[in-house]
Short mmCIF file of C-alpha atoms in Angstrom, two decimals:
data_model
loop_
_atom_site.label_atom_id
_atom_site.label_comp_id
_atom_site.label_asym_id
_atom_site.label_seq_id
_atom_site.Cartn_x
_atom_site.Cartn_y
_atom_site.Cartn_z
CA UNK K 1 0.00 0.00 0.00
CA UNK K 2 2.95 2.47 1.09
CA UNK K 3 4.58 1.79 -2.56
CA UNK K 4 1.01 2.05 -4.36
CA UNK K 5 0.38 5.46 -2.73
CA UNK K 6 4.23 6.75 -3.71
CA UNK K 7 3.77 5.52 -7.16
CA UNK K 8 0.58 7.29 -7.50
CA UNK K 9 1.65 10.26 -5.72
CA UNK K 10 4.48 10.62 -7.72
CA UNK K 11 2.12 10.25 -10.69
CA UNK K 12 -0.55 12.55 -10.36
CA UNK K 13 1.96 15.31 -8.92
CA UNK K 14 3.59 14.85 -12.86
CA UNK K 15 0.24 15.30 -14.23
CA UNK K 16 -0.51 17.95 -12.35
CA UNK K 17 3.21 20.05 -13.83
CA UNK K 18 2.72 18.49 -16.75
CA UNK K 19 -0.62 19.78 -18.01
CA UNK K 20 -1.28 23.20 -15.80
CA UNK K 21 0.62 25.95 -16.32
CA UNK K 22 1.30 27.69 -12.81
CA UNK K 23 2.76 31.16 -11.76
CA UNK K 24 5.09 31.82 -9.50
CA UNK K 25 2.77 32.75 -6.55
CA UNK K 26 0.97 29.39 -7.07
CA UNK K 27 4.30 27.04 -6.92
CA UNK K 28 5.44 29.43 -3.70
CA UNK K 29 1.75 28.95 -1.91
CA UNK K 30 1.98 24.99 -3.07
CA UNK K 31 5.55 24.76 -2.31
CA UNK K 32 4.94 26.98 1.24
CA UNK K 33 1.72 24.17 2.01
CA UNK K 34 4.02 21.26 1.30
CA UNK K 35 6.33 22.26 4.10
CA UNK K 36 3.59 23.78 6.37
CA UNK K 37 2.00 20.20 6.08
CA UNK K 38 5.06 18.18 6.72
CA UNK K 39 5.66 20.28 10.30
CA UNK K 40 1.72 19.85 11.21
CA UNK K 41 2.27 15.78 10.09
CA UNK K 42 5.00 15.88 12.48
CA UNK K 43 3.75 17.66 15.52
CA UNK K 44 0.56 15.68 15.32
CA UNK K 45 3.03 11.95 15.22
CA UNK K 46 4.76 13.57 17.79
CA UNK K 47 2.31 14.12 20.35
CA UNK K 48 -0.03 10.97 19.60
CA UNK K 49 3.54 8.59 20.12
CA UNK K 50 4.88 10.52 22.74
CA UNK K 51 1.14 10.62 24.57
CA UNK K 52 0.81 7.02 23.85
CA UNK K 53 3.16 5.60 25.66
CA UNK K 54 3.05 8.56 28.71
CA UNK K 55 -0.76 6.82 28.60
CA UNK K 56 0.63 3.44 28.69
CA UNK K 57 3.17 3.93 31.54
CA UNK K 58 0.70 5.63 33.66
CA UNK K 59 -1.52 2.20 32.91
CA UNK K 60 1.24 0.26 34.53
CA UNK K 61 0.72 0.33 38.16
CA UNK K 62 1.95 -2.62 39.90
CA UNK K 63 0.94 -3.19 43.02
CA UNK K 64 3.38 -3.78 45.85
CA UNK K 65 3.19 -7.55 47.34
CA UNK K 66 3.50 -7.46 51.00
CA UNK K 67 6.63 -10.18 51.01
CA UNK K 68 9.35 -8.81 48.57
CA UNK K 69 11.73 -11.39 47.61
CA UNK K 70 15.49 -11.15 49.53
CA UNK K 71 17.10 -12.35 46.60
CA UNK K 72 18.12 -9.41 43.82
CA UNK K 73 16.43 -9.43 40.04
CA UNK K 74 19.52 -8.89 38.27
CA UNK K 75 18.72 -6.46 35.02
CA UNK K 76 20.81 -6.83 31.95
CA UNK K 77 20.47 -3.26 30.77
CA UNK K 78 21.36 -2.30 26.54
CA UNK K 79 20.00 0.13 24.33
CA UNK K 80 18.14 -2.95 22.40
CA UNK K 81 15.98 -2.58 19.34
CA UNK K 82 13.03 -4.10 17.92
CA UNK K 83 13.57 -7.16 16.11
CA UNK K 84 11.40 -6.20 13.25
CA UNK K 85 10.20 -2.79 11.65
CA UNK K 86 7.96 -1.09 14.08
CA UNK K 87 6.59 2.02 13.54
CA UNK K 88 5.23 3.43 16.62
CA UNK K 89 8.47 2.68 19.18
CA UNK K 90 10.99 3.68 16.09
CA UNK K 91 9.07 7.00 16.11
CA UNK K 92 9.24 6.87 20.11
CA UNK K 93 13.17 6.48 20.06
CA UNK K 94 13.53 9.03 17.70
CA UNK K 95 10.99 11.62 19.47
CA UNK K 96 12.61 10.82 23.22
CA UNK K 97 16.34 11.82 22.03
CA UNK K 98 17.51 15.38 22.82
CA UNK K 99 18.68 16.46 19.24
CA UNK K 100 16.25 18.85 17.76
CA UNK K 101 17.15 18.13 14.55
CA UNK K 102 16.21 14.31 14.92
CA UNK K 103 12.63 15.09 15.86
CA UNK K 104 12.12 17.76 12.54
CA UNK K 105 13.76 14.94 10.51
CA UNK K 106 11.75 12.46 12.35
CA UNK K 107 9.78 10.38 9.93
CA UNK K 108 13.13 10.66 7.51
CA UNK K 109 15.08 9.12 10.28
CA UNK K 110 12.57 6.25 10.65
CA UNK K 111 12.02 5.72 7.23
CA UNK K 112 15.98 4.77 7.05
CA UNK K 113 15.26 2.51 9.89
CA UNK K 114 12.73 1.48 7.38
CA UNK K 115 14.92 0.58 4.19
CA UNK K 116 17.52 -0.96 6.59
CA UNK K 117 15.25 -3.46 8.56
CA UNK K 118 13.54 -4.27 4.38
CA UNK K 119 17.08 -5.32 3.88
CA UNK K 120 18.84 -6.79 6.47
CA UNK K 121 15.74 -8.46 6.96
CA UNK K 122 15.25 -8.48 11.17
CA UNK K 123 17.59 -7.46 14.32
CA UNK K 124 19.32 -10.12 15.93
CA UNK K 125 20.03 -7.58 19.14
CA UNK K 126 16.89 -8.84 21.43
CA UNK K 127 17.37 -12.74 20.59
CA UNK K 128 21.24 -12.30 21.61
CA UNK K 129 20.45 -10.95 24.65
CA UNK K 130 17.97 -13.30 25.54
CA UNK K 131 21.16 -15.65 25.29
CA UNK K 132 23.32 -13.92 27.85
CA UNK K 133 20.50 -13.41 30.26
CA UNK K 134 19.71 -17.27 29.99
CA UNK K 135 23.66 -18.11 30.02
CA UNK K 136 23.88 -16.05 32.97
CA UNK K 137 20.50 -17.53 34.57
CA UNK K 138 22.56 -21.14 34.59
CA UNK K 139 26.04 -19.69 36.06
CA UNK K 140 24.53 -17.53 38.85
CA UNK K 141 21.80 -20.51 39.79
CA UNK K 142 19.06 -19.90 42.07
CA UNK K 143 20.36 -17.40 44.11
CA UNK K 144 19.33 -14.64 41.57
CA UNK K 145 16.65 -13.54 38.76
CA UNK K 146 17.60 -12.01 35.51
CA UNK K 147 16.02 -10.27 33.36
CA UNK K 148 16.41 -8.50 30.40
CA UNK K 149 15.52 -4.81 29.50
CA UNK K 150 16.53 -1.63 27.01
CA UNK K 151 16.28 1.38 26.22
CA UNK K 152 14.49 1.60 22.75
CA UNK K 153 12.58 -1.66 22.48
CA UNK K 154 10.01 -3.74 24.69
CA UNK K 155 10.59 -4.46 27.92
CA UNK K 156 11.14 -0.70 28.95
CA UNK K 157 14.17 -0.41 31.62
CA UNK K 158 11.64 2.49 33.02
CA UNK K 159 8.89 0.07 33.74
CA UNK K 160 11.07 -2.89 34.61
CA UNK K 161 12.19 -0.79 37.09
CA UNK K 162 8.91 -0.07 38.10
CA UNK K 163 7.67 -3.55 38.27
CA UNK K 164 10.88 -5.30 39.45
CA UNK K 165 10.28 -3.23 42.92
CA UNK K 166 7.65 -3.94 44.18
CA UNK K 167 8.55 -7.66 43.64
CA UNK K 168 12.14 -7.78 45.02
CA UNK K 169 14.43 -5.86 47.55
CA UNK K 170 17.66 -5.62 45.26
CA UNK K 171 17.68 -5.11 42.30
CA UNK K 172 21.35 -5.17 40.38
CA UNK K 173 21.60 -2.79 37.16
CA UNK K 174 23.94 -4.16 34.91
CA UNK K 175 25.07 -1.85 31.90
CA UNK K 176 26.05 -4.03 29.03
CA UNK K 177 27.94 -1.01 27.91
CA UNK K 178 31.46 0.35 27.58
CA UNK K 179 30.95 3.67 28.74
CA UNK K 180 28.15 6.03 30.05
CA UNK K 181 25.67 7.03 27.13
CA UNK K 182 22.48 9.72 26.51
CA UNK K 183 20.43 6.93 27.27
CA UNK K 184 21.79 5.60 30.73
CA UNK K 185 22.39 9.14 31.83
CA UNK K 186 18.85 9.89 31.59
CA UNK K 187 18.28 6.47 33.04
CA UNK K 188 20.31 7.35 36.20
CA UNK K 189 18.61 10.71 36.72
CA UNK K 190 15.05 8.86 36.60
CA UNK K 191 16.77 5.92 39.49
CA UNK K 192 18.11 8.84 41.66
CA UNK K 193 14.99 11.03 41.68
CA UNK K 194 12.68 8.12 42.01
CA UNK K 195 14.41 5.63 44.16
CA UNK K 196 17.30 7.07 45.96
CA UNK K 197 14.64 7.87 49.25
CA UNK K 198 12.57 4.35 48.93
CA UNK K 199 13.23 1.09 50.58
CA UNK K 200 14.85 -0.50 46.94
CA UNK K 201 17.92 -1.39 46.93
CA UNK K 202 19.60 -0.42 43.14
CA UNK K 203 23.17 -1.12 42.50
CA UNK K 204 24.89 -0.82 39.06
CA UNK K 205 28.13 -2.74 38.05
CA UNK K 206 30.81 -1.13 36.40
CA UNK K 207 31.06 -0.34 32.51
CA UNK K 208 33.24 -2.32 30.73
CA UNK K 209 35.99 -0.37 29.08
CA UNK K 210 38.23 -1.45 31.99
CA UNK K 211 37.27 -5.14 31.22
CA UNK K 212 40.65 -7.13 30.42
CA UNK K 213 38.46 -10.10 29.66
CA UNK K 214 36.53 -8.25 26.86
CA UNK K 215 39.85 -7.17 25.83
CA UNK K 216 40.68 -10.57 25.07
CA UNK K 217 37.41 -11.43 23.61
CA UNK K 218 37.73 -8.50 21.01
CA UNK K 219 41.56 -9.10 19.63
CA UNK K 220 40.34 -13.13 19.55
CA UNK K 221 38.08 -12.28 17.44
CA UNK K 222 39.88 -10.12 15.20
CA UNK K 223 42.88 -12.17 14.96
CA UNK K 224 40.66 -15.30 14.06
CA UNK K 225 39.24 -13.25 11.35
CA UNK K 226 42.60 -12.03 9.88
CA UNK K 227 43.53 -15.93 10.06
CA UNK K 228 47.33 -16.71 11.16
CA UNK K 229 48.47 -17.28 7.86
CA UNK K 230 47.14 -13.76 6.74
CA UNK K 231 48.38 -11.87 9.39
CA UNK K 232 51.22 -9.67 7.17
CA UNK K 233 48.89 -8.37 4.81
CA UNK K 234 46.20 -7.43 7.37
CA UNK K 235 45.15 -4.01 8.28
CA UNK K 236 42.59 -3.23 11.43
CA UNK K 237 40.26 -0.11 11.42
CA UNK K 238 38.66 -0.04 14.90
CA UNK K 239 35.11 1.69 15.14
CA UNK K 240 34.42 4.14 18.11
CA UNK K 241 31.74 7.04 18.58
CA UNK K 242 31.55 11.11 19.27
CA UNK K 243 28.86 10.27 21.69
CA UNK K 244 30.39 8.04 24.19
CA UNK K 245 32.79 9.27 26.52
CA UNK K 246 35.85 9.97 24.66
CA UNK K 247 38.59 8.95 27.56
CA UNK K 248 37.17 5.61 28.25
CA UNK K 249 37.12 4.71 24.83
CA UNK K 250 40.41 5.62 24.03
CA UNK K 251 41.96 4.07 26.88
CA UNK K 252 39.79 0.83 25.75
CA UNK K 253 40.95 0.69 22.00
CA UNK K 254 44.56 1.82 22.74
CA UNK K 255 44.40 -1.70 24.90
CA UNK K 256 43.09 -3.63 21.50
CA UNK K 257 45.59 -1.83 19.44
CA UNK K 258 48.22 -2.60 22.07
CA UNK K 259 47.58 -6.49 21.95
CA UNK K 260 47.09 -6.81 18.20
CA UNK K 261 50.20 -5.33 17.80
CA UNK K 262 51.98 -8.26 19.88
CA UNK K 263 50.09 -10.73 17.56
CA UNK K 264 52.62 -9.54 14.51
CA UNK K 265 50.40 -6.95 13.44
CA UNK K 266 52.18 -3.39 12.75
CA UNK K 267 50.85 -0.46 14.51
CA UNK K 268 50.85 1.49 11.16
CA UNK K 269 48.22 -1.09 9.87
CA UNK K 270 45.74 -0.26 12.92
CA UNK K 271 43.57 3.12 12.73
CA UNK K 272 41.04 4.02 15.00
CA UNK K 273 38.34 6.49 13.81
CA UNK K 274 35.26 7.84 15.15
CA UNK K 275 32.31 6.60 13.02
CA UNK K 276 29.14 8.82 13.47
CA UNK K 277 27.46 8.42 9.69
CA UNK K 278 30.80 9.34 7.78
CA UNK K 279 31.50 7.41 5.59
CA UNK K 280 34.80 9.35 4.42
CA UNK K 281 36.48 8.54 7.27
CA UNK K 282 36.04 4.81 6.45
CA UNK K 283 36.96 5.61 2.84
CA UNK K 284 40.11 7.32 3.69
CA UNK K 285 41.29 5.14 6.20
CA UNK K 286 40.68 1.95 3.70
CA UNK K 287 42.46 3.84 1.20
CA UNK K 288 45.31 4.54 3.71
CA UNK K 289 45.87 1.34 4.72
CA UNK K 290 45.61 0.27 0.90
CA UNK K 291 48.68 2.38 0.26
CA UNK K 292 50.53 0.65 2.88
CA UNK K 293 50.34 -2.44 1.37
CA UNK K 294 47.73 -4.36 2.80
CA UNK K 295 45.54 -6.76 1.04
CA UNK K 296 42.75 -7.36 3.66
CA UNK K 297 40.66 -5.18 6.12
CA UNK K 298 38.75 -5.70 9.51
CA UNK K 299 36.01 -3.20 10.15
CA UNK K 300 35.73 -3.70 14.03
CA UNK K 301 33.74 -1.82 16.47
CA UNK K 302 34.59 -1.78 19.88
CA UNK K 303 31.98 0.29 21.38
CA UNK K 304 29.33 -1.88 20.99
CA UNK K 305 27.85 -5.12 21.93
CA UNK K 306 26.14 -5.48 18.88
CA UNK K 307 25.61 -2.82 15.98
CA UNK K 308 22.31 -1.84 15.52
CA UNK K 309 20.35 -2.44 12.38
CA UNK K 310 21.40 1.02 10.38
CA UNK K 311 24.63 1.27 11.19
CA UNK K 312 25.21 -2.83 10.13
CA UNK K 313 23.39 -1.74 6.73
CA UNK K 314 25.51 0.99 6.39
CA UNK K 315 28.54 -0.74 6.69
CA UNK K 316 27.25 -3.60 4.55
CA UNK K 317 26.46 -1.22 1.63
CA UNK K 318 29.91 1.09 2.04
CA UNK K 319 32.06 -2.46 2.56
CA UNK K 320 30.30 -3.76 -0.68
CA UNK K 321 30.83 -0.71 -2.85
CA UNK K 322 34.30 0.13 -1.22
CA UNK K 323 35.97 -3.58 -1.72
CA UNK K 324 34.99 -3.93 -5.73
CA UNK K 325 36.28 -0.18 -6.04
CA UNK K 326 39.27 -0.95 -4.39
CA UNK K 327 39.78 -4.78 -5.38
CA UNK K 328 40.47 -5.28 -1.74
CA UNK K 329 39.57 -7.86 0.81
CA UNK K 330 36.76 -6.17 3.79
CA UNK K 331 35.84 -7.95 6.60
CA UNK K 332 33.33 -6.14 9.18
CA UNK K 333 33.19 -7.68 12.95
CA UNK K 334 29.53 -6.33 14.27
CA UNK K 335 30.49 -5.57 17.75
CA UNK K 336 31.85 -8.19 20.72
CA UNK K 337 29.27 -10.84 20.75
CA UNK K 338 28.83 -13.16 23.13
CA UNK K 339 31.57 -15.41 24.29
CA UNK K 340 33.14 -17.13 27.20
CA UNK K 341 34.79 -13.94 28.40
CA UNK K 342 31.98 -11.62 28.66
CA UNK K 343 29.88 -13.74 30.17
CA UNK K 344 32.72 -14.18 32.69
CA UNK K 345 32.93 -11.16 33.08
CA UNK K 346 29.33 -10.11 33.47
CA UNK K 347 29.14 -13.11 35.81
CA UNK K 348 31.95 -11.84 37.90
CA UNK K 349 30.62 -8.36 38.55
CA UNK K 350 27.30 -9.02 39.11
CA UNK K 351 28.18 -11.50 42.80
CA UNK K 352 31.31 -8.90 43.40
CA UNK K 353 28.24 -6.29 43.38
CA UNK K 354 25.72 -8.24 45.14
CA UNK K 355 28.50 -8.68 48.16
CA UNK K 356 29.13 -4.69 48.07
CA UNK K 357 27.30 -2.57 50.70
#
């Protein structure tokens, strides 16, 4: 129906230039109406999503059971999306960020979230999670709860919060994150207006970027996609982000660039760029490390857990286009993963914080 209505659209706008001959004042008033009607489309989208889900959270009461249980829920906290296209919490992600220039170019922005979830098909990001939590479940045994919870898909970490506490004593936040972000920030603010003078306990484990066991995980993983045998021809561009905190994630990467380099890997064959939608930096840094002789490339973030669905159809399409222009080899690593390590790691701060006062 959406491509019926473009194609006719498109049509009968034609038709309309085509056979009517307009004056100037006409275009400007249709051209003026056009733009007055896309900023009325979006104020009205705006308030119905937003009001929606205010409606839906005020809905959620949960009443308090008079025997909470000792034992903490344990909340493995991301920024998650939905595993397929939907409209209405897309729009809600979009509308809840700060930037101002996100909400005017709101249904733009979701209509790229659009085109990427057409092609890549669905998000992986919920279902992986689900694995962790479940991993962790079996490691942890009875002793704890887990859960699982984000920040732009279903279940809410706002009304997990809410639910978890009137169920449970404890509750342990824990950030599967590198470093602070918009989204926890906000996050915290909500836990220490709303929770910092009740009879919850909330503790949060530590971010990750001083994890030596994700460390490991990370250059495993690159190495084993370089291959031994490939390793003098390889070159490494590591993936970080203008919106996490910029000392934590250098310190982090300078560690990955620090143990590649011990696995026979040059240091002039590693760059690390910030990726924030520019694709020449990618570009130029494939191009660099082209003229330094290498014959294969690993695209590797290390800010994430797992890429979202734009950015991995992003790099799909640039990685495509880039290695036939370049008759070069392009490998892209879509963030950590899950492996032994993490989930050692995740394991290990979650009963160090449960022992904390």
């Amino acid at each position: 129906m959406e491509r019926l209505f473009i194609i006719a659209f498109t049509l009968i706008t034609i038709n309309i230039f085509k056979y009517t001959k307009f004056k100037f004042n006409y275009i400007s008033l249709i051209f003026c109406g056009l733009i007055l009607g896309y900023i009325l489309g979006n104020i009205l989208l705006y308030y119905s999503v937003i009001r929606s889900y205010e409606g839906c959270n005020n809905q959620n009461r949960f009443e308090r059971n008079k025997e909470r249980l000792s034992k903490p829920a344990v909340i493995i906290y991301s920024p998650g999306e939905p595993p397929i296209f939907d409209f209405s919490i897309i729009f809600r992600n979009v509308y809840s960020k700060k930037s101002i220039i996100k909400k005017i170019n709101a249904p733009i922005e979701v209509f790229k979230f659009k085109i990427a979830y057409e092609n890549m098909g669905s998000s992986k990001y919920v279902d992986l999670c689900n694995r962790i939590e479940d991993n962790l479940r079996l490691r942890l045994g009875e002793g704890y709860d887990l859960h699982s919870a984000y920040s732009n898909t279903i279940p809410f970490i706002n009304e997990e919060l809410n639910r978890l506490s009137h169920d449970y004593e404890k509750i342990i936040l824990v950030p599967l994150m590198l470093s602070e972000t918009e989204d926890y920030r906000t996050l915290k603010d909500i836990i220490d207006k709303n929770y910092a003078n009740s009879d919850i306990e909330i503790k949060i484990t530590p971010f990750l970027w001083k994890s030596k066991k994700l460390l490991t995980q990370i250059t495993e993983k690159v190495i084993r996609k370089a291959g031994n045998e490939k390793m003098d021809s390889t070159g490494v561009i590591l993936l970080m982000s203008n919106t996490e905190n910029p000392y934590k994630q250098s310190v982090f990467s300078n560690e990955v660039i620090r143990r590649i380099e011990k696995l026979r890997l040059e240091k002039d064959r590693i760059i690390r760029i910030r990726f924030d939608d520019e694709k020449s930096h990618i570009i130029r840094s494939i191009k660099k490390l082209k003229g330094r002789g290498v014959e294969n490339i690993i695209i590797s973030s290390v800010l994430n857990f797992h890429d979202n669905i734009i950015d991995q159809y992003k790099m799909n399409k640039l990685i495509e286009k880039t290695a036939k222009k370049e008759s070069i080899n392009i490998y892209y690593i879509n963030g950590w993963g899950i492996g032994e390590n993490l989930l050692n790691e995740l394991e290990y701060k979650i009963r160090i914080t449960n022992l904390k006062d």
